[in-house]
mmCIF file with all atom_site columns, C-alpha atoms in Angstrom:
data_model
loop_
_atom_site.group_PDB
_atom_site.id
_atom_site.type_symbol
_atom_site.label_atom_id
_atom_site.label_alt_id
_atom_site.label_comp_id
_atom_site.label_asym_id
_atom_site.label_entity_id
_atom_site.label_seq_id
_atom_site.pdbx_PDB_ins_code
_atom_site.Cartn_x
_atom_site.Cartn_y
_atom_site.Cartn_z
_atom_site.occupancy
_atom_site.B_iso_or_equiv
_atom_site.pdbx_formal_charge
_atom_site.auth_seq_id
_atom_site.auth_comp_id
_atom_site.auth_asym_id
_atom_site.auth_atom_id
_atom_site.pdbx_PDB_model_num
ATOM 1   C CA . MET T 1 1   ? -39.658 -10.035 -17.946 1.00 95.00 ? 1152 MET T CA 1
ATOM 2   C CA . ASN T 1 2   ? -43.500 -10.603 -17.822 1.00 98.00 ? 1153 ASN T CA 1
ATOM 3   C CA . VAL T 1 3   ? -44.555 -13.472 -19.315 1.00 98.00 ? 1154 VAL T CA 1
ATOM 4   C CA . LEU T 1 4   ? -48.364 -13.809 -19.911 1.00 98.00 ? 1155 LEU T CA 1
ATOM 5   C CA . LEU T 1 5   ? -48.517 -17.957 -19.601 1.00 98.00 ? 1156 LEU T CA 1
ATOM 6   C CA . VAL T 1 6   ? -52.446 -18.280 -21.469 1.00 98.00 ? 1157 VAL T CA 1
ATOM 7   C CA . GLU T 1 7   ? -53.131 -21.851 -20.933 1.00 98.00 ? 1158 GLU T CA 1
ATOM 8   C CA . ASP T 1 8   ? -56.085 -24.450 -19.675 1.00 97.00 ? 1159 ASP T CA 1
ATOM 9   C CA . GLU T 1 9   ? -54.893 -27.435 -19.109 1.00 96.00 ? 1160 GLU T CA 1
ATOM 10  C CA . PRO T 1 10  ? -54.535 -27.027 -15.142 1.00 98.00 ? 1161 PRO T CA 1
ATOM 11  C CA . VAL T 1 11  ? -51.007 -29.183 -14.475 1.00 97.00 ? 1162 VAL T CA 1
ATOM 12  C CA . LEU T 1 12  ? -49.108 -27.986 -17.615 1.00 97.00 ? 1163 LEU T CA 1
ATOM 13  C CA . ARG T 1 13  ? -49.448 -24.337 -16.379 1.00 98.00 ? 1164 ARG T CA 1
ATOM 14  C CA . THR T 1 14  ? -48.686 -24.873 -13.138 1.00 98.00 ? 1165 THR T CA 1
ATOM 15  C CA . GLY T 1 15  ? -45.880 -26.241 -13.545 1.00 98.00 ? 1166 GLY T CA 1
ATOM 16  C CA . THR T 1 16  ? -44.914 -24.714 -16.986 1.00 98.00 ? 1167 THR T CA 1
ATOM 17  C CA . GLU T 1 17  ? -45.942 -21.448 -14.855 1.00 98.00 ? 1168 GLU T CA 1
ATOM 18  C CA . GLN T 1 18  ? -43.141 -22.858 -11.967 1.00 98.00 ? 1169 GLN T CA 1
ATOM 19  C CA . PHE T 1 19  ? -40.461 -23.353 -14.132 1.00 98.00 ? 1170 PHE T CA 1
ATOM 20  C CA . LEU T 1 20  ? -40.427 -20.158 -15.224 1.00 98.00 ? 1171 LEU T CA 1
ATOM 21  C CA . ARG T 1 21  ? -40.639 -18.355 -12.349 1.00 98.00 ? 1172 ARG T CA 1
ATOM 22  C CA . GLN T 1 22  ? -37.428 -20.600 -11.411 1.00 98.00 ? 1173 GLN T CA 1
ATOM 23  C CA . ARG T 1 23  ? -35.800 -19.107 -14.326 1.00 98.00 ? 1174 ARG T CA 1
ATOM 24  C CA . GLY T 1 24  ? -36.399 -15.600 -13.496 1.00 98.00 ? 1175 GLY T CA 1
ATOM 25  C CA . PHE T 1 25  ? -39.825 -14.568 -15.137 1.00 98.00 ? 1176 PHE T CA 1
ATOM 26  C CA . THR T 1 26  ? -42.339 -12.939 -13.426 1.00 98.00 ? 1177 THR T CA 1
ATOM 27  C CA . VAL T 1 27  ? -45.467 -14.903 -14.695 1.00 98.00 ? 1178 VAL T CA 1
ATOM 28  C CA . LEU T 1 28  ? -49.111 -13.501 -15.598 1.00 98.00 ? 1179 LEU T CA 1
ATOM 29  C CA . THR T 1 29  ? -51.691 -16.732 -16.155 1.00 98.00 ? 1180 THR T CA 1
ATOM 30  C CA . ALA T 1 30  ? -54.833 -16.991 -17.867 1.00 98.00 ? 1181 ALA T CA 1
ATOM 31  C CA . THR T 1 31  ? -56.996 -19.978 -18.686 1.00 98.00 ? 1182 THR T CA 1
ATOM 32  C CA . SER T 1 32  ? -58.887 -19.120 -21.664 1.00 98.00 ? 1183 SER T CA 1
ATOM 33  C CA . GLY T 1 33  ? -58.641 -16.367 -24.423 1.00 98.00 ? 1184 GLY T CA 1
ATOM 34  C CA . GLU T 1 34  ? -61.338 -13.052 -23.210 1.00 98.00 ? 1185 GLU T CA 1
ATOM 35  C CA . GLU T 1 35  ? -58.615 -13.566 -20.130 1.00 98.00 ? 1186 GLU T CA 1
ATOM 36  C CA . ALA T 1 36  ? -55.972 -13.125 -22.309 1.00 98.00 ? 1187 ALA T CA 1
ATOM 37  C CA . LEU T 1 37  ? -57.312 -10.066 -23.994 1.00 98.00 ? 1188 LEU T CA 1
ATOM 38  C CA . GLU T 1 38  ? -57.936 -8.456  -20.120 1.00 98.00 ? 1189 GLU T CA 1
ATOM 39  C CA . LYS T 1 39  ? -53.663 -9.065  -19.409 1.00 98.00 ? 1190 LYS T CA 1
ATOM 40  C CA . PHE T 1 40  ? -51.952 -8.616  -22.441 1.00 98.00 ? 1191 PHE T CA 1
ATOM 41  C CA . ALA T 1 41  ? -51.083 -5.477  -22.026 1.00 97.00 ? 1192 ALA T CA 1
ATOM 42  C CA . GLU T 1 42  ? -48.987 -6.102  -19.049 1.00 97.00 ? 1193 GLU T CA 1
ATOM 43  C CA . ALA T 1 43  ? -46.447 -8.845  -20.805 1.00 98.00 ? 1194 ALA T CA 1
ATOM 44  C CA . ASP T 1 44  ? -43.043 -8.364  -22.424 1.00 98.00 ? 1195 ASP T CA 1
ATOM 45  C CA . VAL T 1 45  ? -44.145 -11.784 -24.134 1.00 98.00 ? 1196 VAL T CA 1
ATOM 46  C CA . ILE T 1 46  ? -46.883 -14.149 -24.485 1.00 98.00 ? 1197 ILE T CA 1
ATOM 47  C CA . ILE T 1 47  ? -47.152 -17.854 -25.117 1.00 98.00 ? 1198 ILE T CA 1
ATOM 48  C CA . LEU T 1 48  ? -50.638 -18.597 -26.616 1.00 98.00 ? 1199 LEU T CA 1
ATOM 49  C CA . ASP T 1 49  ? -52.032 -22.431 -26.394 1.00 97.00 ? 1200 ASP T CA 1
ATOM 50  C CA . ILE T 1 50  ? -54.738 -23.121 -29.381 1.00 96.00 ? 1201 ILE T CA 1
ATOM 51  C CA . MET T 1 51  ? -57.412 -24.916 -27.783 1.00 95.00 ? 1202 MET T CA 1
ATOM 52  C CA . LEU T 1 52  ? -58.647 -22.658 -25.245 1.00 96.00 ? 1203 LEU T CA 1
ATOM 53  C CA . PRO T 1 53  ? -62.494 -23.013 -23.817 1.00 94.00 ? 1204 PRO T CA 1
ATOM 54  C CA . GLY T 1 54  ? -64.128 -19.886 -25.759 1.00 93.00 ? 1205 GLY T CA 1
ATOM 55  C CA . MET T 1 55  ? -62.262 -17.700 -27.913 1.00 97.00 ? 1206 MET T CA 1
ATOM 56  C CA . ASN T 1 56  ? -59.324 -19.853 -28.921 1.00 96.00 ? 1207 ASN T CA 1
ATOM 57  C CA . GLY T 1 57  ? -56.047 -19.017 -30.037 1.00 97.00 ? 1208 GLY T CA 1
ATOM 58  C CA . ILE T 1 58  ? -55.815 -17.804 -33.143 1.00 96.00 ? 1209 ILE T CA 1
ATOM 59  C CA . GLU T 1 59  ? -58.829 -15.622 -32.501 1.00 97.00 ? 1210 GLU T CA 1
ATOM 60  C CA . THR T 1 60  ? -57.108 -14.360 -28.971 1.00 98.00 ? 1211 THR T CA 1
ATOM 61  C CA . LEU T 1 61  ? -54.052 -13.864 -31.850 1.00 98.00 ? 1212 LEU T CA 1
ATOM 62  C CA . HIS T 1 62  ? -56.413 -11.663 -33.861 1.00 97.00 ? 1213 HIS T CA 1
ATOM 63  C CA . GLN T 1 63  ? -57.645 -9.734  -31.209 1.00 98.00 ? 1214 GLN T CA 1
ATOM 64  C CA . ILE T 1 64  ? -54.253 -8.691  -29.591 1.00 98.00 ? 1215 ILE T CA 1
ATOM 65  C CA . ARG T 1 65  ? -52.706 -8.079  -33.154 1.00 98.00 ? 1216 ARG T CA 1
ATOM 66  C CA . GLN T 1 66  ? -55.403 -5.145  -33.353 1.00 97.00 ? 1217 GLN T CA 1
ATOM 67  C CA . THR T 1 67  ? -53.402 -3.411  -30.839 1.00 97.00 ? 1218 THR T CA 1
ATOM 68  C CA . SER T 1 68  ? -49.597 -4.779  -30.089 1.00 98.00 ? 1219 SER T CA 1
ATOM 69  C CA . ASP T 1 69  ? -46.962 -5.805  -31.806 1.00 97.00 ? 1220 ASP T CA 1
ATOM 70  C CA . VAL T 1 70  ? -46.150 -8.385  -28.251 1.00 98.00 ? 1221 VAL T CA 1
ATOM 71  C CA . PRO T 1 71  ? -44.033 -11.209 -29.195 1.00 98.00 ? 1222 PRO T CA 1
ATOM 72  C CA . VAL T 1 72  ? -46.176 -14.871 -29.425 1.00 98.00 ? 1223 VAL T CA 1
ATOM 73  C CA . LEU T 1 73  ? -45.268 -18.386 -29.050 1.00 98.00 ? 1224 LEU T CA 1
ATOM 74  C CA . MET T 1 74  ? -48.172 -20.362 -29.801 1.00 97.00 ? 1225 MET T CA 1
ATOM 75  C CA . LEU T 1 75  ? -47.938 -23.732 -27.122 1.00 93.00 ? 1226 LEU T CA 1
ATOM 76  C CA . THR T 1 76  ? -50.709 -25.958 -29.245 1.00 90.00 ? 1227 THR T CA 1
ATOM 77  C CA . ALA T 1 77  ? -50.635 -30.279 -29.392 1.00 91.00 ? 1228 ALA T CA 1
ATOM 78  C CA . LEU T 1 78  ? -52.386 -29.137 -32.724 1.00 87.00 ? 1229 LEU T CA 1
ATOM 79  C CA . GLN T 1 79  ? -49.765 -30.010 -35.414 1.00 87.00 ? 1230 GLN T CA 1
ATOM 80  C CA . ASP T 1 80  ? -50.915 -29.710 -38.220 1.00 90.00 ? 1231 ASP T CA 1
ATOM 81  C CA . GLU T 1 81  ? -49.642 -27.577 -41.049 1.00 93.00 ? 1232 GLU T CA 1
ATOM 82  C CA . PRO T 1 82  ? -53.144 -25.444 -41.845 1.00 93.00 ? 1233 PRO T CA 1
ATOM 83  C CA . THR T 1 83  ? -53.199 -24.457 -37.875 1.00 93.00 ? 1234 THR T CA 1
ATOM 84  C CA . GLN T 1 84  ? -49.440 -23.539 -38.174 1.00 94.00 ? 1235 GLN T CA 1
ATOM 85  C CA . ILE T 1 85  ? -50.093 -21.123 -41.806 1.00 94.00 ? 1236 ILE T CA 1
ATOM 86  C CA . ALA T 1 86  ? -52.944 -19.776 -39.893 1.00 94.00 ? 1237 ALA T CA 1
ATOM 87  C CA . SER T 1 87  ? -51.075 -18.868 -36.716 1.00 95.00 ? 1238 SER T CA 1
ATOM 88  C CA . PHE T 1 88  ? -48.521 -17.084 -38.530 1.00 96.00 ? 1239 PHE T CA 1
ATOM 89  C CA . ASP T 1 89  ? -50.635 -15.228 -40.956 1.00 95.00 ? 1240 ASP T CA 1
ATOM 90  C CA . GLU T 1 90  ? -52.435 -14.248 -37.546 1.00 94.00 ? 1241 GLU T CA 1
ATOM 91  C CA . LEU T 1 91  ? -49.046 -13.016 -36.765 1.00 96.00 ? 1242 LEU T CA 1
ATOM 92  C CA . ALA T 1 92  ? -47.630 -15.262 -34.474 1.00 97.00 ? 1243 ALA T CA 1
ATOM 93  C CA . ASP T 1 93  ? -44.163 -15.016 -33.478 1.00 98.00 ? 1244 ASP T CA 1
ATOM 94  C CA . ASP T 1 94  ? -43.107 -18.535 -33.017 1.00 97.00 ? 1245 ASP T CA 1
ATOM 95  C CA . TYR T 1 95  ? -44.875 -22.236 -32.866 1.00 96.00 ? 1246 TYR T CA 1
ATOM 96  C CA . MET T 1 96  ? -44.445 -25.171 -30.687 1.00 97.00 ? 1247 MET T CA 1
ATOM 97  C CA . ASN T 1 97  ? -45.777 -28.193 -30.552 1.00 94.00 ? 1248 ASN T CA 1
ATOM 98  C CA . LYS T 1 98  ? -46.542 -30.147 -27.409 1.00 94.00 ? 1249 LYS T CA 1
ATOM 99  C CA . PRO T 1 99  ? -45.426 -32.125 -25.050 1.00 93.00 ? 1250 PRO T CA 1
ATOM 100 C CA . PHE T 1 100 ? -42.174 -29.677 -25.660 1.00 95.00 ? 1251 PHE T CA 1
ATOM 101 C CA . SER T 1 101 ? -38.948 -29.173 -23.571 1.00 97.00 ? 1252 SER T CA 1
ATOM 102 C CA . LEU T 1 102 ? -39.409 -26.831 -20.968 1.00 98.00 ? 1253 LEU T CA 1
ATOM 103 C CA . VAL T 1 103 ? -35.677 -25.074 -21.473 1.00 98.00 ? 1254 VAL T CA 1
ATOM 104 C CA . LEU T 1 104 ? -36.179 -25.107 -25.105 1.00 98.00 ? 1255 LEU T CA 1
ATOM 105 C CA . LEU T 1 105 ? -39.730 -23.216 -24.343 1.00 98.00 ? 1256 LEU T CA 1
ATOM 106 C CA . GLU T 1 106 ? -37.155 -21.125 -21.402 1.00 98.00 ? 1257 GLU T CA 1
ATOM 107 C CA . LYS T 1 107 ? -34.897 -20.475 -24.879 1.00 98.00 ? 1258 LYS T CA 1
ATOM 108 C CA . ARG T 1 108 ? -37.596 -19.439 -27.397 1.00 98.00 ? 1259 ARG T CA 1
ATOM 109 C CA . ILE T 1 109 ? -38.941 -17.193 -24.807 1.00 98.00 ? 1260 ILE T CA 1
ATOM 110 C CA . ARG T 1 110 ? -35.376 -15.779 -24.825 1.00 98.00 ? 1261 ARG T CA 1
ATOM 111 C CA . ALA T 1 111 ? -34.848 -15.227 -28.319 1.00 98.00 ? 1262 ALA T CA 1
ATOM 112 C CA . LEU T 1 112 ? -37.990 -13.250 -28.645 1.00 97.00 ? 1263 LEU T CA 1
ATOM 113 C CA . LEU T 1 113 ? -37.488 -10.276 -26.291 1.00 96.00 ? 1264 LEU T CA 1
ATOM 114 C CA . ARG T 1 114 ? -33.848 -9.515  -27.948 1.00 93.00 ? 1265 ARG T CA 1
#
């Protein structure tokens, strides 16, 4: 299963990528919304940060939803209700706040893939 991890923070991206690879996932990475738009067609599920350089995660999700219904989990430090509502309004499938549990992230990914 291919996971596209869209995260601009290097330590978080690398650690999450390594964990998911150990759990048997193939992991594609992107550091911006623009890069995510180039790669999302290869993904079975997307983990998408909101605060990205250039195009933010909500704008990226909006663009993805123009052509795809791939499951998208928003993963962000933004915990306010309006941001969560905006994510679901753009058809996010799930939302997790940072900091987060890698084990719970895996469980949510597997739930989205069922």
